[in-house]
Short mmCIF file of C-alpha atoms and ligand atoms in Angstrom, two decimals:
data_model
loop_
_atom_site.label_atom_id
_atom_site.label_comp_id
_atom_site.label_asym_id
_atom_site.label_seq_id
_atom_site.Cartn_x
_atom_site.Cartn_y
_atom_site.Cartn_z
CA UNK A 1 13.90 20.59 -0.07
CA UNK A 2 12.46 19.12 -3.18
CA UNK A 3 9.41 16.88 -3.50
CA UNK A 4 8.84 14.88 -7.19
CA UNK A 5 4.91 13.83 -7.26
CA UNK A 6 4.57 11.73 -10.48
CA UNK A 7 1.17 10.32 -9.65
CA UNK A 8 -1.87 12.45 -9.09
CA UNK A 9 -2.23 13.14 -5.48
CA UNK A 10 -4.29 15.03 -3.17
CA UNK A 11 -3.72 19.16 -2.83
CA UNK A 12 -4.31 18.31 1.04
CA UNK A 13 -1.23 16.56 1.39
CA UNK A 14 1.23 18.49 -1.31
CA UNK A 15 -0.01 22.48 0.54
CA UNK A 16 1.07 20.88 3.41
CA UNK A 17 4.73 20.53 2.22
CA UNK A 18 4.57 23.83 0.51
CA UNK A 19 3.29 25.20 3.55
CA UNK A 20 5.86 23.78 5.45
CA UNK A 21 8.65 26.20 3.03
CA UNK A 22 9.61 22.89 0.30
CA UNK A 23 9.20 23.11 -3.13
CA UNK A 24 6.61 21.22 -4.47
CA UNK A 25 6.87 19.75 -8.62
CA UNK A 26 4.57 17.60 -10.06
CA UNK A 27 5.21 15.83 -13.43
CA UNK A 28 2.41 12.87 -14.19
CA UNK A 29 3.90 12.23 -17.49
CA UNK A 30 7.76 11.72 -17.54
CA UNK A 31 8.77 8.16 -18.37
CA UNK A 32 12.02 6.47 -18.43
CA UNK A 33 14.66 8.12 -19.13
CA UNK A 34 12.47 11.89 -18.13
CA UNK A 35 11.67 10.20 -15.18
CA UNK A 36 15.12 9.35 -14.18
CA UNK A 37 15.71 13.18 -15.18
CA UNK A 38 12.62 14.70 -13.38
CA UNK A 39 14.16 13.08 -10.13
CA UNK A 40 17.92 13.87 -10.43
CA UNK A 41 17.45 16.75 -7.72
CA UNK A 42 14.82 15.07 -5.71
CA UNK A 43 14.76 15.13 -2.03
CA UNK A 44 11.33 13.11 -1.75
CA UNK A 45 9.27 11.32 -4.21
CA UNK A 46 5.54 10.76 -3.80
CA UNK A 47 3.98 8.14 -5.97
CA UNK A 48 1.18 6.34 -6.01
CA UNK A 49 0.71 3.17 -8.33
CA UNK A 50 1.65 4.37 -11.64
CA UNK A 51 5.32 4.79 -11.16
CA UNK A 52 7.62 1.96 -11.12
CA UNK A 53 10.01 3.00 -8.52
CA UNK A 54 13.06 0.73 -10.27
CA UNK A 55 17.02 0.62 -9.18
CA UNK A 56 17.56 3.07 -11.88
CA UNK A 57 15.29 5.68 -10.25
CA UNK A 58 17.82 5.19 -6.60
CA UNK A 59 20.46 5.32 -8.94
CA UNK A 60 19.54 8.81 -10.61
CA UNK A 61 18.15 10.31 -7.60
CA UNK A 62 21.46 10.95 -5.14
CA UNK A 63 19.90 13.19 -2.57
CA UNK A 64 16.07 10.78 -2.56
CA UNK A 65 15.35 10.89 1.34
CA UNK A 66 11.90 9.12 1.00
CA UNK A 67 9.87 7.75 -1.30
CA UNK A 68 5.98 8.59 -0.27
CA UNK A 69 3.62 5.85 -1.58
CA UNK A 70 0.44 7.96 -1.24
CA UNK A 71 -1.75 4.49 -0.56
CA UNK A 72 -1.03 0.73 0.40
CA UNK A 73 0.21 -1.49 -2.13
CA UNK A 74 4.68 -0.75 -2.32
CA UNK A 75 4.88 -3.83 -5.13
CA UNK A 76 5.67 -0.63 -7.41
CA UNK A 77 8.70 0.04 -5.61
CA UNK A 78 11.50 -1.67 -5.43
CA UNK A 79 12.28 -2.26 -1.73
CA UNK A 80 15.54 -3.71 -1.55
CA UNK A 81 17.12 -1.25 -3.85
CA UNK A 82 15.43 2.04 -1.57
CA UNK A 83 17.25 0.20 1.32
CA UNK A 84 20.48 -0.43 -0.32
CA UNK A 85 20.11 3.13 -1.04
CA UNK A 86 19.24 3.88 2.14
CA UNK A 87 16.27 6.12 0.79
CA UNK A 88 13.19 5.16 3.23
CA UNK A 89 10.16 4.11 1.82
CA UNK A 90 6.94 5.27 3.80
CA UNK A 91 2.99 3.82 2.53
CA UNK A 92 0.16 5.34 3.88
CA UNK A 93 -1.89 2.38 5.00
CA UNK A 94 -4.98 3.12 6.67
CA UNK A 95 -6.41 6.24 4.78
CA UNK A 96 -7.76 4.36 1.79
CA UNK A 97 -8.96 1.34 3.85
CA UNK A 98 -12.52 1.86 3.94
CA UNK A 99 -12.70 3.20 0.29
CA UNK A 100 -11.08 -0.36 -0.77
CA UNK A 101 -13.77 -2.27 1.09
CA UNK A 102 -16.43 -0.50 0.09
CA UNK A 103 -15.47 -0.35 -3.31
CA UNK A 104 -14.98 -4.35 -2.84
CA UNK A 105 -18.84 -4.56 -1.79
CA UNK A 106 -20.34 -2.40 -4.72
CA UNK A 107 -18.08 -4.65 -7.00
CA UNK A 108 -19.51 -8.15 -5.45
CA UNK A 109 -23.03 -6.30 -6.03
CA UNK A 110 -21.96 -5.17 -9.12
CA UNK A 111 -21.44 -9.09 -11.00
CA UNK A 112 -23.96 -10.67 -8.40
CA UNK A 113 -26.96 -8.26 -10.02
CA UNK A 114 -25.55 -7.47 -13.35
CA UNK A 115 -25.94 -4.00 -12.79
CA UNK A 116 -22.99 -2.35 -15.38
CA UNK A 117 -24.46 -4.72 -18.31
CA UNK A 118 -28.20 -3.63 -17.81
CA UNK A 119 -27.27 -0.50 -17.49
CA UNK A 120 -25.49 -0.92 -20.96
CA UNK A 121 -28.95 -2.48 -22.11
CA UNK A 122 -30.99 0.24 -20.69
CA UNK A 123 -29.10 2.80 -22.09
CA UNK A 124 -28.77 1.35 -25.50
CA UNK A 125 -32.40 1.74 -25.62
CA UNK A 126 -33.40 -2.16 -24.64
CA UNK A 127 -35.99 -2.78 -21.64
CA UNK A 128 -34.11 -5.94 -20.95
CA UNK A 129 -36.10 -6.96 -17.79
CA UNK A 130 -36.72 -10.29 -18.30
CA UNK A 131 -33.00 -11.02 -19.34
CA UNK A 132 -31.26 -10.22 -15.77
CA UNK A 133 -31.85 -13.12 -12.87
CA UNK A 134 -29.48 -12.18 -10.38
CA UNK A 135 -28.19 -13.84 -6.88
CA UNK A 136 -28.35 -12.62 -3.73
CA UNK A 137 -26.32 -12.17 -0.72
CA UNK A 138 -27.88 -13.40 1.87
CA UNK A 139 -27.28 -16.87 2.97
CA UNK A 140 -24.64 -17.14 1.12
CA UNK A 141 -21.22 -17.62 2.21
CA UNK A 142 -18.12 -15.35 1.34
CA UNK A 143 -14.44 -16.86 1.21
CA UNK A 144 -12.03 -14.14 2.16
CA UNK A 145 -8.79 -14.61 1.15
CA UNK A 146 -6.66 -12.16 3.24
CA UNK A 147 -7.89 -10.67 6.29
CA UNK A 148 -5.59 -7.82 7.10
CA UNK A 149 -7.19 -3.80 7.20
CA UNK A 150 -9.74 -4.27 3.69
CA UNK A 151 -10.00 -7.52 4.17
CA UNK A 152 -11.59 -7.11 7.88
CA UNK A 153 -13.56 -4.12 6.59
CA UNK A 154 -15.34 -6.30 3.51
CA UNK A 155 -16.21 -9.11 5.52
CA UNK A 156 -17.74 -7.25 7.99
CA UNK A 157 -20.28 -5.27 5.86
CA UNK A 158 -20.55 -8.29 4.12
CA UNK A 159 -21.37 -9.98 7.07
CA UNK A 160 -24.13 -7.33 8.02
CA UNK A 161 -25.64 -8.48 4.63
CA UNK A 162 -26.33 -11.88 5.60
CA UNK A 163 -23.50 -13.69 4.81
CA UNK A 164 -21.15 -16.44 6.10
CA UNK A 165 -17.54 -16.02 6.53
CA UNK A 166 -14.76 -18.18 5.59
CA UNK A 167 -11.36 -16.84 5.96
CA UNK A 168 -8.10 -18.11 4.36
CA UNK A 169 -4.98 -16.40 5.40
CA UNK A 170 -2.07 -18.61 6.75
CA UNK A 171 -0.51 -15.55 8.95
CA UNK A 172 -3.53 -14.55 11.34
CA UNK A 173 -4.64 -16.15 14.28
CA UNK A 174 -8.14 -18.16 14.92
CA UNK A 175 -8.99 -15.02 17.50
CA UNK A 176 -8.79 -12.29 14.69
CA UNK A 177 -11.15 -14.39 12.61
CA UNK A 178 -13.19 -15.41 15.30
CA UNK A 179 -13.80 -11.93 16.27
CA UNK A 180 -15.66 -11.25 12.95
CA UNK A 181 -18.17 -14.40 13.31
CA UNK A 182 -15.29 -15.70 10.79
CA UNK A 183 -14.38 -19.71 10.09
CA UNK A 184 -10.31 -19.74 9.02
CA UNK A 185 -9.70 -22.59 7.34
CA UNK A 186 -5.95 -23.67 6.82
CA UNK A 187 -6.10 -24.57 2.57
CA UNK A 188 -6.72 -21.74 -0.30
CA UNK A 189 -8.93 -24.70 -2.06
CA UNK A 190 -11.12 -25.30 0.77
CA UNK A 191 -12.24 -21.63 1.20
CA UNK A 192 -12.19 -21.07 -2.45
CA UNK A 193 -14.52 -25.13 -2.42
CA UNK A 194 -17.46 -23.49 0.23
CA UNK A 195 -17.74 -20.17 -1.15
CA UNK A 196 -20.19 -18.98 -3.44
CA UNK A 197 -18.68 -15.51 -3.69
CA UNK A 198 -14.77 -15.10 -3.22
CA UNK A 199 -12.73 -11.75 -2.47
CA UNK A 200 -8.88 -11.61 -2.55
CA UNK A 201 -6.96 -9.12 0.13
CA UNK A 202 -3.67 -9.65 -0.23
CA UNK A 203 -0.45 -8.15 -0.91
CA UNK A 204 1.05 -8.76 -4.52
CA UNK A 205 3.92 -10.80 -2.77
CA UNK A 206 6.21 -13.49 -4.59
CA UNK A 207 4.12 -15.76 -2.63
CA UNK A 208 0.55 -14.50 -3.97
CA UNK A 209 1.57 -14.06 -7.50
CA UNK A 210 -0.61 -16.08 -9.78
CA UNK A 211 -1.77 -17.88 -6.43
CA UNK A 212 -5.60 -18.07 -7.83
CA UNK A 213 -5.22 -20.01 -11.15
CA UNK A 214 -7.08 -22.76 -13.16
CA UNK A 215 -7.06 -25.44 -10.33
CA UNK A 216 -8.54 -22.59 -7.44
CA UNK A 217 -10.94 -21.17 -9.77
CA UNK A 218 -12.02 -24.61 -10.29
CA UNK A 219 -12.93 -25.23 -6.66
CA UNK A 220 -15.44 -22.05 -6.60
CA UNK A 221 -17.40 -23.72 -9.20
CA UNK A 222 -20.56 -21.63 -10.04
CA UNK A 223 -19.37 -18.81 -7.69
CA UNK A 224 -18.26 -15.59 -7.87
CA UNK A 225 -14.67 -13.87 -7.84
CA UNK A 226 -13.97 -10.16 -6.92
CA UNK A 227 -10.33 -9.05 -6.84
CA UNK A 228 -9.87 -5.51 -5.90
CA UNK A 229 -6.23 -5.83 -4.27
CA UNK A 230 -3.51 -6.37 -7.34
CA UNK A 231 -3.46 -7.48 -10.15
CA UNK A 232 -1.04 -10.61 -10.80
CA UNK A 233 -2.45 -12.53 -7.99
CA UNK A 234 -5.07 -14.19 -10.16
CA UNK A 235 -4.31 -15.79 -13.76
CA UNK A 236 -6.37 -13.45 -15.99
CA UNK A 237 -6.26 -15.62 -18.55
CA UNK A 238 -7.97 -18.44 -16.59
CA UNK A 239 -10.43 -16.12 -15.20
CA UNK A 240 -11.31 -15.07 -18.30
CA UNK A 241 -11.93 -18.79 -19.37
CA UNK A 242 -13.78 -20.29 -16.09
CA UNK A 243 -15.86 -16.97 -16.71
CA UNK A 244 -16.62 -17.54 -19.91
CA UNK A 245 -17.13 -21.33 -19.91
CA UNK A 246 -19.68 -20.75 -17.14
CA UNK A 247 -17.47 -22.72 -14.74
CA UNK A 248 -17.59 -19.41 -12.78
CA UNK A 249 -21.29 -17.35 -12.88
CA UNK A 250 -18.87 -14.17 -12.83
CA UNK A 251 -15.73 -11.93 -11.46
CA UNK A 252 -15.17 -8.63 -10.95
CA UNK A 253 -11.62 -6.82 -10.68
CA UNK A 254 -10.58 -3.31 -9.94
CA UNK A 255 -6.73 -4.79 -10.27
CA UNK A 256 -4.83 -6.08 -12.98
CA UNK A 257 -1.53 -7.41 -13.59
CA UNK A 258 -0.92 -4.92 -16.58
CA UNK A 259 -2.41 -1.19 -16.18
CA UNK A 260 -3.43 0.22 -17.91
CA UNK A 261 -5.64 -3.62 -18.84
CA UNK A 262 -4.35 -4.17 -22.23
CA UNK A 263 -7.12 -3.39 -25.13
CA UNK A 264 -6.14 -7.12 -26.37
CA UNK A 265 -6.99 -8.67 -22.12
CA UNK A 266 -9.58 -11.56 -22.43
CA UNK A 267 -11.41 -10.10 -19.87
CA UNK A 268 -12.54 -7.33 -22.18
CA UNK A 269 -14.48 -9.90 -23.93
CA UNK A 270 -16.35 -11.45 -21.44
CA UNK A 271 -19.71 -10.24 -20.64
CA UNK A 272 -19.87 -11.39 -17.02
CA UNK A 273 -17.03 -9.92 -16.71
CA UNK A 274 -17.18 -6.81 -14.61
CA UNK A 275 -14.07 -4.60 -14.74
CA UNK A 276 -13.25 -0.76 -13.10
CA UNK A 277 -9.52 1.02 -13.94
CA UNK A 278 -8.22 0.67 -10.00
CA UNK A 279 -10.72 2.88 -8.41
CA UNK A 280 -10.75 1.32 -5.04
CA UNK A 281 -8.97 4.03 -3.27
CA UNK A 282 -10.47 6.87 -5.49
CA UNK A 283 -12.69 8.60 -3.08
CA UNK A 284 -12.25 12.44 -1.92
CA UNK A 285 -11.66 11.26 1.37
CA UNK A 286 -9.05 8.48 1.01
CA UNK A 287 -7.57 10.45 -1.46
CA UNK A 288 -6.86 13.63 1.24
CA UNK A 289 -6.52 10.95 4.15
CA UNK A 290 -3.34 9.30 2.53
CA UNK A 291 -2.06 12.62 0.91
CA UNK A 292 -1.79 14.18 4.03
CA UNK A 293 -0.24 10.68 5.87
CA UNK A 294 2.46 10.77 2.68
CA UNK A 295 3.10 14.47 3.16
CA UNK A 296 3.64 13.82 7.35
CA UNK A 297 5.45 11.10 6.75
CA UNK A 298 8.20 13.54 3.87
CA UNK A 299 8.29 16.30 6.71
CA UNK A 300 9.08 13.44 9.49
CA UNK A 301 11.82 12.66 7.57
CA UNK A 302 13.28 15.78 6.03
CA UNK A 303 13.53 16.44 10.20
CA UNK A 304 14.97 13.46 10.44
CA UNK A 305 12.55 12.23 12.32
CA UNK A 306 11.24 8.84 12.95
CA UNK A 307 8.94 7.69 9.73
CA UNK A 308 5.31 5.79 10.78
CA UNK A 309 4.94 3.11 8.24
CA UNK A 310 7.96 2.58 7.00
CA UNK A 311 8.78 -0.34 4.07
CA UNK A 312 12.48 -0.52 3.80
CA UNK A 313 15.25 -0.82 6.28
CA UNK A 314 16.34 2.62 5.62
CA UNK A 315 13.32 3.95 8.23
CA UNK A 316 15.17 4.96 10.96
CA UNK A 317 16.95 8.19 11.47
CA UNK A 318 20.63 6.29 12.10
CA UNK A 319 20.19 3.96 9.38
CA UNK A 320 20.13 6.93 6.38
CA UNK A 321 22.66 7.57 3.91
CA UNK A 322 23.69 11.17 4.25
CA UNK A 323 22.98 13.29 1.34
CA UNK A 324 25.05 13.96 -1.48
CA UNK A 325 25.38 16.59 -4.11
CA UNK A 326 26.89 14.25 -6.82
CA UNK A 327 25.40 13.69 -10.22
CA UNK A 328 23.61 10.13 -10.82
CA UNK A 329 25.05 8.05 -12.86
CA UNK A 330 22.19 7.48 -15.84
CA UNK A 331 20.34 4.24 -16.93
CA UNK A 332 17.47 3.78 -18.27
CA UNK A 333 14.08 2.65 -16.80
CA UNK A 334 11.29 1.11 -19.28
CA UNK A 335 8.51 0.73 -16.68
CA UNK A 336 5.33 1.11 -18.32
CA UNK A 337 3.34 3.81 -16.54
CA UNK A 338 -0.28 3.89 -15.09
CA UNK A 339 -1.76 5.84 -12.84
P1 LIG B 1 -2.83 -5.94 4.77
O1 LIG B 1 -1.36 -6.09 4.74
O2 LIG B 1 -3.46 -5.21 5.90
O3 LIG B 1 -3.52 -7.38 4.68
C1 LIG B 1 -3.08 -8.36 3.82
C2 LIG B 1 -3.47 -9.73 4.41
O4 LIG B 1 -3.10 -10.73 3.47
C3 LIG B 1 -2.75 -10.02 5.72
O5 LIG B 1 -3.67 -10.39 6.73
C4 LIG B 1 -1.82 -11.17 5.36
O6 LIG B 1 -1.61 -12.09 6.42
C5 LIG B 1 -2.57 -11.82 4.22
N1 LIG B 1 -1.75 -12.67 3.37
C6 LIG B 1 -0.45 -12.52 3.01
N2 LIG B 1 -0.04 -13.55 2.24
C7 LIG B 1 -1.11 -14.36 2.11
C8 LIG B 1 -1.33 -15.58 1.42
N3 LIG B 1 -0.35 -16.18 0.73
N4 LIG B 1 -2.55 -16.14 1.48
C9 LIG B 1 -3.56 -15.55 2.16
N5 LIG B 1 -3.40 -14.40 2.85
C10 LIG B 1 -2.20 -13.81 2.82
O7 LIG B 1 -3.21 -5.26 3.38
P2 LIG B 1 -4.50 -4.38 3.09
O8 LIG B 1 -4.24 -2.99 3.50
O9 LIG B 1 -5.69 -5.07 3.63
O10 LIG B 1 -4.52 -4.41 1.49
C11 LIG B 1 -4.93 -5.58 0.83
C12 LIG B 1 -4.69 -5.46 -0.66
O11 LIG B 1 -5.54 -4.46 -1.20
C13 LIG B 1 -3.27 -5.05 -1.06
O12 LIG B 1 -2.90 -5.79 -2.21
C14 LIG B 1 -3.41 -3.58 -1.41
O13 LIG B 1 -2.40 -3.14 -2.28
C15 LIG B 1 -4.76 -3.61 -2.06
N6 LIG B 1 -5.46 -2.32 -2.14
C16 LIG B 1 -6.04 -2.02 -3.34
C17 LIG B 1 -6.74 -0.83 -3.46
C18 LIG B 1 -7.37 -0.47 -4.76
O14 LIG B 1 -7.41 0.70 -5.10
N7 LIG B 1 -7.91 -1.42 -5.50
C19 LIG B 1 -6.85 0.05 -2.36
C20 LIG B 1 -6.26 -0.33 -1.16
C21 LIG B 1 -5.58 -1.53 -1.05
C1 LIG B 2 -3.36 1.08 -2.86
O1 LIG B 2 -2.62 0.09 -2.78
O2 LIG B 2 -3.50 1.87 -1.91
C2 LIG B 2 -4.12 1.26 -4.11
O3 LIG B 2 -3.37 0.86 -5.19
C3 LIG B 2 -4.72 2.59 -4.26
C4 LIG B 2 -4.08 3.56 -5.20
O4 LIG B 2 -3.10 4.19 -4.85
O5 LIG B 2 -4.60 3.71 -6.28
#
């Protein structure tokens, strides 16, 4: 069988399907209409978040089995159209977890100490000591928004550091917040009113999207915001401007709703501003961890076998489409690509 890899992903994960007797091709730069090309004889495709995983790329791909998403986050694929296609989608959901959080921490370090910009200072040759006043930690209290796997994992390192915890996420019960030494609190503004630092763990989700605008940055007045989960769940633009008109003391983001972040973003220009280009799960072990979950999760279903996290309908052995040897009708895909 064939597997398309058109994001850069682990060689733990893609020896394992060669191993296993498949043929392995990986193509990091095809775009639209090469993509659609590139995955014409495709049995499995293994992304991560770079490739926009569009209609067009079911419709071109006749024999796609599974579509590998090498990580968490499946708001680069579209869903319904893998299970109208009856091509299963599989994520690999707990590899990266720890990565994410701990990424999250050295961010909220990061913009709380100002350590990128005296860096910067330091090595432009200034001794800028006296110009850095920083804020601690410790007795301070965190608002989580979204307490699922990185979530859980920030706010309790977090917690270890001497914070407080106050959790908003309408889907959880009191127990799973309780467990952490966490308060949930039933309104976005409230958490977003007592914290001084605030860290966003949700899905990108119709629901989320542009959920932390003008009014919620607002409430967490003088605070910080980290967002290391996606991009499009806070208004850049706004961020930007609370940031910059001191209304927040600073945000950090590993996410953004365009990646690569446009060279024209507002956030560029903001010097308590601190940004990374989506490193959260880019560790050596979270990268191998959900390589080799993608790759068992391809071999599961070439076998036809049942799929462990599966996204789309299409997950169980019954419910697939057999495979066809017809060629895909062409159209066109202009996603822009970023890995
Ligand atoms: P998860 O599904 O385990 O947890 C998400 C949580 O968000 C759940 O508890 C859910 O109830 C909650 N939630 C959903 N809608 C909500 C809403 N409207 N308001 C508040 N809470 C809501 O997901 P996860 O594995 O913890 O991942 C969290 C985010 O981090 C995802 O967006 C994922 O893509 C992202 N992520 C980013 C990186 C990175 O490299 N930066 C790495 C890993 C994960
Ligand atoms: C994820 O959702 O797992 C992250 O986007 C990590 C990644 O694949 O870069």
């Amino acid at each position: 069988m064939k597997v398309l890899v058109t994001d850069p992903v682990a060689d733990a994960g893609l020896d394992r399907l060669r191993d296993a007797g498949h043929e392995v091709e990986t193509d990091y730069e095809s775009e639209g209409d090469e993509l659609l090309d590139a995955v014409t004889d495709a049995n499995a495709l293994i992304v991560r978040s770079g490739t926009e995983v569009t209609e067009a790329v079911f419709e071109a791909a006749p024999d796609l089995v599974i579509v590998g998403r090498a990580g968490i986050g499946v708001d680069n694929i579209d869903i319904d159209a893998a299970t109208n296609h009856g091509v299963i989608v599989a994520n690999a959901p707990d590899g990266n977890v720890r990565a994410a959080a701990e990424h999250t921490v050295a961010m909220t370090f990061a913009v709380a100490r100002s350590i990128p910009q005296a860096h910067g200072r330091l090595v432009d040759g200034e001794w800028a000591k006296g110009e850095f006043l920083g804020t601690e930690v410790n007795n301070k209290t965190l608002a989580v928004v979204g307490l699922g796997r990185v979530g859980q994992e920030v706010a309790k390192r977090l917690d270890s550091l001497g914070t407080d915890l106050v959790v908003y996420d309408p889907y959880i019960s009191e127990e799973r917040a309780e467990r952490l030494g966490a308060e949930l609190v039933e309104d976005l503004h409230e958490a977003l009113g007592r914290g001084d630092f605030a860290t966003i763990h949700t899905p990108l989700l119709p629901e989320t999207e542009g959920m932390v605008g003008e009014d919620e940055l607002a409430q967490l007045e003088g605070g910080y915001l980290i967002n290391c989960a996606r991009g499009g769940i806070v208004d850049e633009e706004a961020l930007a401007k609370a940031v910059d008109d001191g209304v927040l003391a600073g945000a950090a983001l590993d996410s953004f709703a365009e990646e690569p972040l446009p060279a024209d973003s507002p956030l560029l220009n903001v010097e308590e501003v601190v940004l990374t280009p989506h490193l959260g799960a880019s560790t050596e072990a979270a990268q191998e961890n959900v390589a080799v979950d993608t790759a068992e999760a391809v071999l599961a279903a070439f076998d036809d076998e049942p799929v462990l996290h599966s996204c789309s309908t299409a997950g169980s052995p019954r419910s697939r489409r057999p495979t066809r040897a017809t060629s895909p009708r062409r159209t066109s895909t202009s996603s822009p690509r970023a890995r």
